Amino acid sequence: MSRFWSARVRELVPYVPGEQPKISNLVKLNTNEHPFGPSPKAIAAMQAALTDDLRLYPDPNADALRQSIADYYDLAAQGGDKSWVFVGNGSDEVLAHAFHGLFQHDKPLLFPDISYSFYPVYCQLYDIAFETVALTPAFEIDPVDYARPNGGVIFPNPNAPTGRVLALAAIEQILQANRDVVVLVDEAYIDFGGDSAVALVGRYDNLLITQTLSKSRALAGLRVGLAIGQPHLIEALERIKNSFNSYPLGRVALAGAQAAFEDRAYFDSMQQMVVMQRDSLTAKLERMGFEVLPSGANFVFARHPAHAGADLAQALRERAVVVRQFNKPRIAEFLRITVGTPDQHAALLEALAEIIM
Amino acid sequence: MSRFWSARVRELVPYVPGEQPKISNLVKLNTNEHPFGPSPKAIAAMQAALTDDLRLYPDPNADALRQSIADYYDLAAQGGDKSWVFVGNGSDEVLAHAFHGLFQHDKPLLFPDISYSFYPVYCQLYDIAFETVALTPAFEIDPVDYARPNGGVIFPNPNAPTGRVLALAAIEQILQANRDVVVLVDEAYIDFGGDSAVALVGRYDNLLITQTLSKSRALAGLRVGLAIGQPHLIEALERIKNSFNSYPLGRVALAGAQAAFEDRAYFDSMQQMVVMQRDSLTAKLERMGFEVLPSGANFVFARHPAHAGADLAQALRERAVVVRQFNKPRIAEFLRITVGTPDQHAALLEALAEIIM
């Protein structure tokens, strides 16, 4: 605390990301990183960007990347183009701009009680009132609960850390009940299961979707995120961005992200591998007595009837396996386990067997 | 304008960066990029970072880079360490966090009437009152003018777009007159002339310094900036950052920035070359009748008694030479010309000769 600080800083309780340990021989299943690497074409494109041209600023409008994303989602079929796409320095930055530019209203923002724990932090940072809406006992979002006065709605789909998917019909129900506020669907994990709400973006002027290249595209180390919505929503993000940092994405990030979107074949095969790994991990955990929520993400959310979540996480940590556990109401008994490689799963299951037996 | 926007977005007048034309054969002297490339060791370090490890998040605390910066400035000699260093996605992001975290006070922020035009935009974004302080007729900062009630002080040194340097003694005078507010010295161009206020950071708990790798380190395309100050000021930036985006710098940016700071030999020789080029350009412009302000930056600010600034800029543009001209009181007659390569200077001077003669 310092007399120099702005008043807001004094009240802030910052987000705490999952641990990024510097020990290299850990089995790291705590921050939902991709078990395999990014597209070799993305690596090649980044290599090609490592020239003396790095002395020059990047394209502040990221036109080529936004065009590739518009093409990937065939936005033209819905009457859209690259002006429906916004890009930023990871989806956390994109979310921050959305909170700042679209959620500062008199009525409270709504989001699930169990959800991405960065949302209440953004609310603090930008002085946004919020109300949480309880998930059902099965940890699902019930659209009916979002038909009440609000200044905006946000939820991840699949939800984090539960992994549960909301169907597009349910998302439409929420969009229809909230025509005068922005409904932001945070699709960080959408590529691992569930249908993207991008299919609805032409029909709903209140729909904004965010995505990241940190999960399904295996580029957490590069920092690229995006938003898709109709131009009047994208313009709000652009106005904030251009009042904050004209050049959020460097030349290497632009090149790598574009190539990652253009390499569909690699992406599709990686998705299949992660989904197979997830299903196999789920089955093995269930065989050990875990209850595993149905997951559409690259992680599973699991609890054991006989072992406390914090104890399990600690015992795993002692065996060099890192998973995430949240000391929060309703979910403290769960472990969130990132889908890893077969070797990582073997190490995890061996450690769990030791602990549980 | 849209009913979905936060009230603040409606009022924003975003910053307009210098043009980044997509035509490749332009003589581009408008955004103060480095005429030569970055350190080959920085390129090599970035190449080494292009592995499957890009699937993993970067170090959210950027410890290795901050250590290198602390070493570069020998902060230990002042009792400091890497906790005195903050890094972000370009110095624009670092400045934004400083405005948000340190300048939201009841009294107005002070900055020169002729200065970096992003400052008033940050004030709008974060609802900060400000007053501008006129530069002297010779376009210099007079420390006496900053001894009046305020909620903070910010100025670039060297100033932009004038290029004029403020001596450390004058900066101390401002620091001493403002013990209860933050004095932020924006050193984007310090390496091209003038003494860094980093030398004062141990003695003044109200001093914050920002720098960028976009100018003297020839990495505008990478997006890395930094701040140096005592820990209570750095903590304010960290709290904002960790409430905004946990991972502002990717793995490639961290690796390249660290190697750039560690390659002192390359940096020193490049500085000498840019300074030689600047002095040579200044002499040649003066021979053509231009008044050129003394510059400590990698650009010169020059006006011709017989030609309007906007006309000159336009005529240069028609000859494929791009410089920057600001349609603002007191400086509309000036051109801001980035120091380029000998070939770029030859093209510029040839075009100017055509226009003026």
PDB file of C-alpha atoms in Angstrom, chain A residues 181-336:
ATOM      1  CA  VAL A 181     -27.043  -6.381 -23.461  1.00  0.00           C
ATOM      2  CA  VAL A 182     -23.973  -8.201 -24.689  1.00  0.00           C
ATOM      3  CA  VAL A 183     -23.847 -11.949 -24.150  1.00  0.00           C
ATOM      4  CA  LEU A 184     -20.193 -12.968 -24.249  1.00  0.00           C
ATOM      5  CA  VAL A 185     -19.455 -16.640 -24.840  1.00  0.00           C
ATOM      6  CA  ASP A 186     -15.880 -17.357 -23.797  1.00  0.00           C
ATOM      7  CA  GLU A 187     -14.882 -20.236 -26.038  1.00  0.00           C
ATOM      8  CA  ALA A 188     -11.369 -20.878 -24.760  1.00  0.00           C
ATOM      9  CA  TYR A 189     -12.041 -24.628 -24.883  1.00  0.00           C
ATOM     10  CA  ILE A 190     -14.676 -24.902 -27.616  1.00  0.00           C
ATOM     11  CA  ASP A 191     -12.478 -26.815 -30.068  1.00  0.00           C
ATOM     12  CA  PHE A 192     -12.329 -29.838 -27.744  1.00  0.00           C
ATOM     13  CA  GLY A 193     -16.110 -30.401 -27.783  1.00  0.00           C
ATOM     14  CA  GLY A 194     -19.351 -28.504 -28.262  1.00  0.00           C
ATOM     15  CA  ASP A 195     -20.457 -26.258 -31.113  1.00  0.00           C
ATOM     16  CA  SER A 196     -19.071 -22.776 -31.542  1.00  0.00           C
ATOM     17  CA  ALA A 197     -21.518 -19.891 -31.209  1.00  0.00           C
ATOM     18  CA  VAL A 198     -19.752 -18.305 -34.188  1.00  0.00           C
ATOM     19  CA  ALA A 199     -22.542 -19.997 -36.169  1.00  0.00           C
ATOM     20  CA  LEU A 200     -25.002 -17.560 -34.538  1.00  0.00           C
ATOM     21  CA  VAL A 201     -23.048 -14.336 -34.881  1.00  0.00           C
ATOM     22  CA  GLY A 202     -24.840 -13.095 -38.010  1.00  0.00           C
ATOM     23  CA  ARG A 203     -28.235 -13.474 -36.365  1.00  0.00           C
ATOM     24  CA  TYR A 204     -27.558 -11.928 -32.960  1.00  0.00           C
ATOM     25  CA  ASP A 205     -26.259  -8.368 -32.689  1.00  0.00           C
ATOM     26  CA  ASN A 206     -25.743  -8.908 -28.943  1.00  0.00           C
ATOM     27  CA  LEU A 207     -23.403 -11.906 -29.284  1.00  0.00           C
ATOM     28  CA  LEU A 208     -19.660 -11.635 -28.743  1.00  0.00           C
ATOM     29  CA  ILE A 209     -17.399 -14.688 -28.767  1.00  0.00           C
ATOM     30  CA  THR A 210     -13.832 -14.881 -27.496  1.00  0.00           C
ATOM     31  CA  GLN A 211     -11.303 -17.575 -28.294  1.00  0.00           C
ATOM     32  CA  THR A 212      -7.647 -18.231 -27.601  1.00  0.00           C
ATOM     33  CA  LEU A 213      -4.729 -19.854 -29.400  1.00  0.00           C
ATOM     34  CA  SER A 214      -3.363 -21.010 -26.032  1.00  0.00           C
ATOM     35  CA  LYS A 215      -5.344 -24.224 -25.797  1.00  0.00           C
ATOM     36  CA  SER A 216      -6.423 -26.067 -28.966  1.00  0.00           C
ATOM     37  CA  ARG A 217      -3.707 -24.428 -31.088  1.00  0.00           C
ATOM     38  CA  ALA A 218      -0.920 -25.176 -28.618  1.00  0.00           C
ATOM     39  CA  LEU A 219       0.414 -21.610 -28.586  1.00  0.00           C
ATOM     40  CA  ALA A 220       0.069 -20.559 -24.937  1.00  0.00           C
ATOM     41  CA  GLY A 221       3.658 -19.319 -25.183  1.00  0.00           C
ATOM     42  CA  LEU A 222       2.810 -16.934 -28.027  1.00  0.00           C
ATOM     43  CA  ARG A 223      -0.102 -14.919 -26.521  1.00  0.00           C
ATOM     44  CA  VAL A 224      -2.851 -14.523 -29.074  1.00  0.00           C
ATOM     45  CA  GLY A 225      -6.593 -14.319 -28.511  1.00  0.00           C
ATOM     46  CA  LEU A 226      -9.527 -13.104 -30.543  1.00  0.00           C
ATOM     47  CA  ALA A 227     -13.130 -11.993 -30.503  1.00  0.00           C
ATOM     48  CA  ILE A 228     -15.838 -12.409 -33.112  1.00  0.00           C
ATOM     49  CA  GLY A 229     -18.995 -10.325 -33.249  1.00  0.00           C
ATOM     50  CA  GLN A 230     -20.880  -7.834 -35.374  1.00  0.00           C
ATOM     51  CA  PRO A 231     -18.934  -4.642 -36.224  1.00  0.00           C
ATOM     52  CA  HIS A 232     -20.610  -2.404 -33.637  1.00  0.00           C
ATOM     53  CA  LEU A 233     -19.283  -4.684 -30.887  1.00  0.00           C
ATOM     54  CA  ILE A 234     -15.847  -5.088 -32.470  1.00  0.00           C
ATOM     55  CA  GLU A 235     -15.652  -1.286 -32.753  1.00  0.00           C
ATOM     56  CA  ALA A 236     -15.999  -0.929 -28.980  1.00  0.00           C
ATOM     57  CA  LEU A 237     -13.015  -3.262 -28.549  1.00  0.00           C
ATOM     58  CA  GLU A 238     -11.022  -1.379 -31.203  1.00  0.00           C
ATOM     59  CA  ARG A 239     -11.682   1.947 -29.511  1.00  0.00           C
ATOM     60  CA  ILE A 240     -10.434   0.611 -26.189  1.00  0.00           C
ATOM     61  CA  LYS A 241      -7.441  -1.071 -27.833  1.00  0.00           C
ATOM     62  CA  ASN A 242      -6.478   2.078 -29.716  1.00  0.00           C
ATOM     63  CA  SER A 243      -6.684   4.056 -26.480  1.00  0.00           C
ATOM     64  CA  PHE A 244      -4.508   1.495 -24.695  1.00  0.00           C
ATOM     65  CA  ASN A 245      -1.862  -0.012 -26.998  1.00  0.00           C
ATOM     66  CA  SER A 246      -1.853   0.443 -30.765  1.00  0.00           C
ATOM     67  CA  TYR A 247       0.260  -2.641 -31.435  1.00  0.00           C
ATOM     68  CA  PRO A 248      -0.788  -5.506 -29.150  1.00  0.00           C
ATOM     69  CA  LEU A 249       0.514  -8.268 -31.432  1.00  0.00           C
ATOM     70  CA  GLY A 250       4.092  -8.392 -32.655  1.00  0.00           C
ATOM     71  CA  ARG A 251       5.272  -9.668 -36.018  1.00  0.00           C
ATOM     72  CA  VAL A 252       6.137 -13.150 -34.765  1.00  0.00           C
ATOM     73  CA  ALA A 253       2.766 -13.581 -33.059  1.00  0.00           C
ATOM     74  CA  LEU A 254       0.871 -12.377 -36.139  1.00  0.00           C
ATOM     75  CA  ALA A 255       2.771 -14.763 -38.413  1.00  0.00           C
ATOM     76  CA  GLY A 256       2.442 -17.771 -36.104  1.00  0.00           C
ATOM     77  CA  ALA A 257      -1.235 -17.228 -35.384  1.00  0.00           C
ATOM     78  CA  GLN A 258      -2.110 -16.838 -39.037  1.00  0.00           C
ATOM     79  CA  ALA A 259      -0.274 -20.008 -40.030  1.00  0.00           C
ATOM     80  CA  ALA A 260      -1.908 -21.900 -37.155  1.00  0.00           C
ATOM     81  CA  PHE A 261      -5.374 -20.960 -38.425  1.00  0.00           C
ATOM     82  CA  GLU A 262      -4.460 -21.893 -41.980  1.00  0.00           C
ATOM     83  CA  ASP A 263      -3.157 -25.390 -41.094  1.00  0.00           C
ATOM     84  CA  ARG A 264      -6.492 -27.138 -40.702  1.00  0.00           C
ATOM     85  CA  ALA A 265      -5.176 -30.652 -41.277  1.00  0.00           C
ATOM     86  CA  TYR A 266      -2.762 -30.510 -38.343  1.00  0.00           C
ATOM     87  CA  PHE A 267      -5.370 -28.887 -36.133  1.00  0.00           C
ATOM     88  CA  ASP A 268      -7.991 -31.542 -36.887  1.00  0.00           C
ATOM     89  CA  SER A 269      -5.661 -34.446 -36.195  1.00  0.00           C
ATOM     90  CA  MET A 270      -4.463 -32.889 -32.923  1.00  0.00           C
ATOM     91  CA  GLN A 271      -8.042 -32.387 -31.788  1.00  0.00           C
ATOM     92  CA  GLN A 272      -8.803 -36.026 -32.329  1.00  0.00           C
ATOM     93  CA  MET A 273      -5.737 -37.075 -30.358  1.00  0.00           C
ATOM     94  CA  VAL A 274      -6.631 -34.857 -27.388  1.00  0.00           C
ATOM     95  CA  VAL A 275     -10.225 -36.077 -27.356  1.00  0.00           C
ATOM     96  CA  MET A 276      -9.043 -39.707 -27.429  1.00  0.00           C
ATOM     97  CA  GLN A 277      -6.652 -39.005 -24.572  1.00  0.00           C
ATOM     98  CA  ARG A 278      -9.426 -37.302 -22.600  1.00  0.00           C
ATOM     99  CA  ASP A 279     -11.816 -40.216 -23.024  1.00  0.00           C
ATOM    100  CA  SER A 280      -9.141 -42.695 -22.057  1.00  0.00           C
ATOM    101  CA  LEU A 281      -8.173 -40.663 -18.962  1.00  0.00           C
ATOM    102  CA  THR A 282     -11.809 -40.338 -17.939  1.00  0.00           C
ATOM    103  CA  ALA A 283     -12.353 -44.083 -18.142  1.00  0.00           C
ATOM    104  CA  LYS A 284      -9.239 -44.819 -16.104  1.00  0.00           C
ATOM    105  CA  LEU A 285     -10.139 -42.288 -13.405  1.00  0.00           C
ATOM    106  CA  GLU A 286     -13.641 -43.720 -13.174  1.00  0.00           C
ATOM    107  CA  ARG A 287     -12.170 -47.165 -12.719  1.00  0.00           C
ATOM    108  CA  MET A 288     -10.259 -45.773  -9.716  1.00  0.00           C
ATOM    109  CA  GLY A 289     -13.519 -44.564  -8.166  1.00  0.00           C
ATOM    110  CA  PHE A 290     -13.470 -40.944  -9.330  1.00  0.00           C
ATOM    111  CA  GLU A 291     -16.611 -39.147 -10.363  1.00  0.00           C
ATOM    112  CA  VAL A 292     -15.667 -37.319 -13.587  1.00  0.00           C
ATOM    113  CA  LEU A 293     -17.936 -34.620 -15.017  1.00  0.00           C
ATOM    114  CA  PRO A 294     -18.651 -34.981 -18.752  1.00  0.00           C
ATOM    115  CA  SER A 295     -15.985 -32.792 -20.370  1.00  0.00           C
ATOM    116  CA  GLY A 296     -15.934 -30.953 -23.680  1.00  0.00           C
ATOM    117  CA  ALA A 297     -12.583 -29.380 -22.828  1.00  0.00           C
ATOM    118  CA  ASN A 298      -8.935 -30.465 -22.683  1.00  0.00           C
ATOM    119  CA  PHE A 299      -9.235 -31.125 -18.985  1.00  0.00           C
ATOM    120  CA  VAL A 300     -11.377 -33.246 -16.711  1.00  0.00           C
ATOM    121  CA  PHE A 301     -12.959 -32.194 -13.444  1.00  0.00           C
ATOM    122  CA  ALA A 302     -13.002 -35.108 -11.040  1.00  0.00           C
ATOM    123  CA  ARG A 303     -13.582 -35.895  -7.372  1.00  0.00           C
ATOM    124  CA  HIS A 304     -13.022 -38.990  -5.316  1.00  0.00           C
ATOM    125  CA  PRO A 305     -15.653 -39.906  -2.701  1.00  0.00           C
ATOM    126  CA  ALA A 306     -13.016 -40.920  -0.154  1.00  0.00           C
ATOM    127  CA  HIS A 307     -10.331 -38.275  -0.616  1.00  0.00           C
ATOM    128  CA  ALA A 308     -10.407 -34.503  -0.158  1.00  0.00           C
ATOM    129  CA  GLY A 309      -9.404 -32.478  -3.210  1.00  0.00           C
ATOM    130  CA  ALA A 310      -6.728 -30.439  -1.443  1.00  0.00           C
ATOM    131  CA  ASP A 311      -5.180 -33.583   0.057  1.00  0.00           C
ATOM    132  CA  LEU A 312      -5.060 -35.308  -3.306  1.00  0.00           C
ATOM    133  CA  ALA A 313      -3.520 -32.261  -4.991  1.00  0.00           C
ATOM    134  CA  GLN A 314      -0.896 -32.018  -2.271  1.00  0.00           C
ATOM    135  CA  ALA A 315      -0.068 -35.721  -2.397  1.00  0.00           C
ATOM    136  CA  LEU A 316       0.266 -35.527  -6.184  1.00  0.00           C
ATOM    137  CA  ARG A 317       2.529 -32.483  -5.850  1.00  0.00           C
ATOM    138  CA  GLU A 318       4.803 -34.508  -3.578  1.00  0.00           C
ATOM    139  CA  ARG A 319       5.020 -37.058  -6.392  1.00  0.00           C
ATOM    140  CA  ALA A 320       5.969 -34.371  -8.946  1.00  0.00           C
ATOM    141  CA  VAL A 321       2.506 -34.278 -10.546  1.00  0.00           C
ATOM    142  CA  VAL A 322       0.845 -30.843 -10.617  1.00  0.00           C
ATOM    143  CA  VAL A 323      -2.916 -30.477 -11.076  1.00  0.00           C
ATOM    144  CA  ARG A 324      -5.207 -27.594 -10.122  1.00  0.00           C
ATOM    145  CA  GLN A 325      -7.550 -27.533  -7.139  1.00  0.00           C
ATOM    146  CA  PHE A 326      -9.743 -24.578  -6.179  1.00  0.00           C
ATOM    147  CA  ASN A 327     -10.443 -23.795  -2.535  1.00  0.00           C
ATOM    148  CA  LYS A 328     -13.934 -22.551  -3.333  1.00  0.00           C
ATOM    149  CA  PRO A 329     -17.459 -23.478  -2.291  1.00  0.00           C
ATOM    150  CA  ARG A 330     -19.015 -26.442  -4.131  1.00  0.00           C
ATOM    151  CA  ILE A 331     -15.829 -27.416  -5.997  1.00  0.00           C
ATOM    152  CA  ALA A 332     -13.162 -27.793  -3.321  1.00  0.00           C
ATOM    153  CA  GLU A 333     -13.392 -31.602  -3.588  1.00  0.00           C
ATOM    154  CA  PHE A 334     -12.530 -31.576  -7.284  1.00  0.00           C
ATOM    155  CA  LEU A 335      -9.254 -31.789  -9.142  1.00  0.00           C
ATOM    156  CA  ARG A 336      -8.964 -30.117 -12.512  1.00  0.00           C
TER     157      ARG A 336
END
